[in-house]
């Protein structure tokens, strides 16, 4: 998995995109949009501020850095419970995200 930290410029660029405001000829927006499209439907691991880890399929994001994961499972911080809790479709608030990792898409 490739890690994408919330402090990186790449994360800020990706999560501050507004798909409805893309203008033709804007190379920076096109680059960010292409990156997002590559990540669609790939497995993503999100670590949250309270220590929980969510693993699911990346479906979308918005300007608020919120992320939607499909087929999501939650892993708790405690070592006692290795069994994940299945959440299904989950919205992760951007301000609770510490780090994001994702599987590289197959070439």
mmCIF file of C-alpha atoms in Angstrom:
data_model
loop_
_atom_site.group_PDB
_atom_site.id
_atom_site.type_symbol
_atom_site.label_atom_id
_atom_site.label_comp_id
_atom_site.label_asym_id
_atom_site.label_seq_id
_atom_site.Cartn_x
_atom_site.Cartn_y
_atom_site.Cartn_z
ATOM 1 C CA UNK A 1 0.000 0.000 0.000
ATOM 2 C CA UNK A 2 1.159 3.503 -0.753
ATOM 3 C CA UNK A 3 0.773 5.958 2.110
ATOM 4 C CA UNK A 4 -0.718 9.385 1.572
ATOM 5 C CA UNK A 5 -0.330 11.629 4.601
ATOM 6 C CA UNK A 6 -2.784 14.428 5.362
ATOM 7 C CA UNK A 7 0.136 16.832 5.631
ATOM 8 C CA UNK A 8 1.355 16.214 2.085
ATOM 9 C CA UNK A 9 0.694 18.708 -0.674
ATOM 10 C CA UNK A 10 -0.547 15.838 -2.831
ATOM 11 C CA UNK A 11 -3.334 15.044 -0.344
ATOM 12 C CA UNK A 12 -4.362 18.693 -0.147
ATOM 13 C CA UNK A 13 -4.483 18.911 -3.946
ATOM 14 C CA UNK A 14 -6.507 15.720 -4.301
ATOM 15 C CA UNK A 15 -8.995 16.488 -1.563
ATOM 16 C CA UNK A 16 -9.546 20.138 -2.414
ATOM 17 C CA UNK A 17 -10.733 19.346 -5.933
ATOM 18 C CA UNK A 18 -14.259 20.227 -6.884
ATOM 19 C CA UNK A 19 -15.177 18.151 -9.920
ATOM 20 C CA UNK A 20 -17.894 20.598 -10.969
ATOM 21 C CA UNK A 21 -15.419 23.503 -11.235
ATOM 22 C CA UNK A 22 -12.907 21.918 -13.602
ATOM 23 C CA UNK A 23 -12.070 24.088 -16.577
ATOM 24 C CA UNK A 24 -10.718 22.700 -19.815
ATOM 25 C CA UNK A 25 -7.047 23.444 -20.244
ATOM 26 C CA UNK A 26 -6.322 23.561 -16.517
ATOM 27 C CA UNK A 27 -3.460 21.041 -16.303
ATOM 28 C CA UNK A 28 -3.243 21.024 -12.479
ATOM 29 C CA UNK A 29 -6.938 20.200 -12.169
ATOM 30 C CA UNK A 30 -6.665 17.553 -14.878
ATOM 31 C CA UNK A 31 -3.701 15.967 -13.103
ATOM 32 C CA UNK A 32 -5.600 15.824 -9.797
ATOM 33 C CA UNK A 33 -8.700 14.505 -11.492
ATOM 34 C CA UNK A 34 -6.701 11.773 -13.251
ATOM 35 C CA UNK A 35 -5.150 10.776 -9.923
ATOM 36 C CA UNK A 36 -8.574 10.531 -8.304
ATOM 37 C CA UNK A 37 -9.902 8.457 -11.192
ATOM 38 C CA UNK A 38 -6.950 6.039 -10.833
ATOM 39 C CA UNK A 39 -7.766 5.580 -7.135
ATOM 40 C CA UNK A 40 -11.477 4.946 -7.664
ATOM 41 C CA UNK A 41 -12.541 1.436 -6.684
ATOM 42 C CA UNK A 42 -9.158 0.607 -5.106
ATOM 43 C CA UNK A 43 -8.663 -0.608 -1.544
ATOM 44 C CA UNK A 44 -7.931 2.215 0.872
ATOM 45 C CA UNK A 45 -6.841 2.161 4.520
ATOM 46 C CA UNK A 46 -7.673 5.191 6.670
ATOM 47 C CA UNK A 47 -6.298 5.783 10.150
ATOM 48 C CA UNK A 48 -8.489 8.055 12.264
ATOM 49 C CA UNK A 49 -7.647 10.432 15.121
ATOM 50 C CA UNK A 50 -9.165 8.075 17.722
ATOM 51 C CA UNK A 51 -6.953 5.188 16.571
ATOM 52 C CA UNK A 52 -9.556 3.275 14.581
ATOM 53 C CA UNK A 53 -8.548 1.925 11.178
ATOM 54 C CA UNK A 54 -11.046 1.689 8.329
ATOM 55 C CA UNK A 55 -10.385 -0.449 5.274
ATOM 56 C CA UNK A 56 -12.672 -0.297 2.272
ATOM 57 C CA UNK A 57 -13.069 0.589 -1.385
ATOM 58 C CA UNK A 58 -12.527 4.274 -2.218
ATOM 59 C CA UNK A 59 -15.688 5.620 -3.850
ATOM 60 C CA UNK A 60 -15.477 9.421 -3.619
ATOM 61 C CA UNK A 61 -14.239 12.518 -1.798
ATOM 62 C CA UNK A 62 -15.267 16.167 -1.579
ATOM 63 C CA UNK A 63 -13.891 19.626 -0.795
ATOM 64 C CA UNK A 64 -14.207 18.984 2.951
ATOM 65 C CA UNK A 65 -11.753 16.060 2.629
ATOM 66 C CA UNK A 66 -14.544 13.665 3.526
ATOM 67 C CA UNK A 67 -14.094 10.191 2.073
ATOM 68 C CA UNK A 68 -16.706 7.569 1.208
ATOM 69 C CA UNK A 69 -15.617 3.924 1.531
ATOM 70 C CA UNK A 70 -17.656 0.977 0.295
ATOM 71 C CA UNK A 71 -17.542 -2.518 1.828
ATOM 72 C CA UNK A 72 -15.818 -0.927 4.796
ATOM 73 C CA UNK A 73 -14.501 -2.785 7.857
ATOM 74 C CA UNK A 74 -13.481 -1.139 11.115
ATOM 75 C CA UNK A 75 -10.526 -2.304 13.199
ATOM 76 C CA UNK A 76 -10.391 -1.063 16.770
ATOM 77 C CA UNK A 77 -7.309 0.178 18.567
ATOM 78 C CA UNK A 78 -7.374 -2.505 21.274
ATOM 79 C CA UNK A 79 -5.220 -5.587 20.809
ATOM 80 C CA UNK A 80 -7.842 -7.837 22.437
ATOM 81 C CA UNK A 81 -10.131 -7.884 19.423
ATOM 82 C CA UNK A 82 -8.653 -8.892 16.071
ATOM 83 C CA UNK A 83 -12.079 -9.366 14.519
ATOM 84 C CA UNK A 84 -13.142 -6.421 12.339
ATOM 85 C CA UNK A 85 -16.609 -4.907 12.486
ATOM 86 C CA UNK A 86 -18.259 -4.712 9.066
ATOM 87 C CA UNK A 87 -19.723 -1.250 8.401
ATOM 88 C CA UNK A 88 -20.651 -1.440 4.720
ATOM 89 C CA UNK A 89 -20.856 2.069 3.238
ATOM 90 C CA UNK A 90 -19.047 4.587 5.460
ATOM 91 C CA UNK A 91 -18.450 8.334 5.315
ATOM 92 C CA UNK A 92 -15.212 9.369 7.022
ATOM 93 C CA UNK A 93 -15.066 13.048 8.046
ATOM 94 C CA UNK A 94 -11.928 14.683 6.687
ATOM 95 C CA UNK A 95 -11.006 16.334 9.976
ATOM 96 C CA UNK A 96 -10.749 12.888 11.626
ATOM 97 C CA UNK A 97 -8.325 11.455 9.049
ATOM 98 C CA UNK A 98 -4.715 11.042 10.201
ATOM 99 C CA UNK A 99 -3.341 9.050 7.270
ATOM 100 C CA UNK A 100 -4.476 7.323 4.106
ATOM 101 C CA UNK A 101 -2.881 4.329 2.396
ATOM 102 C CA UNK A 102 -4.077 2.726 -0.792
ATOM 103 C CA UNK A 103 -3.226 -0.189 -3.075
ATOM 104 C CA UNK A 104 -1.512 0.796 -6.285
ATOM 105 C CA UNK A 105 -3.804 0.039 -9.236
ATOM 106 C CA UNK A 106 -2.627 -2.855 -11.398
ATOM 107 C CA UNK A 107 -1.000 -1.806 -14.671
#
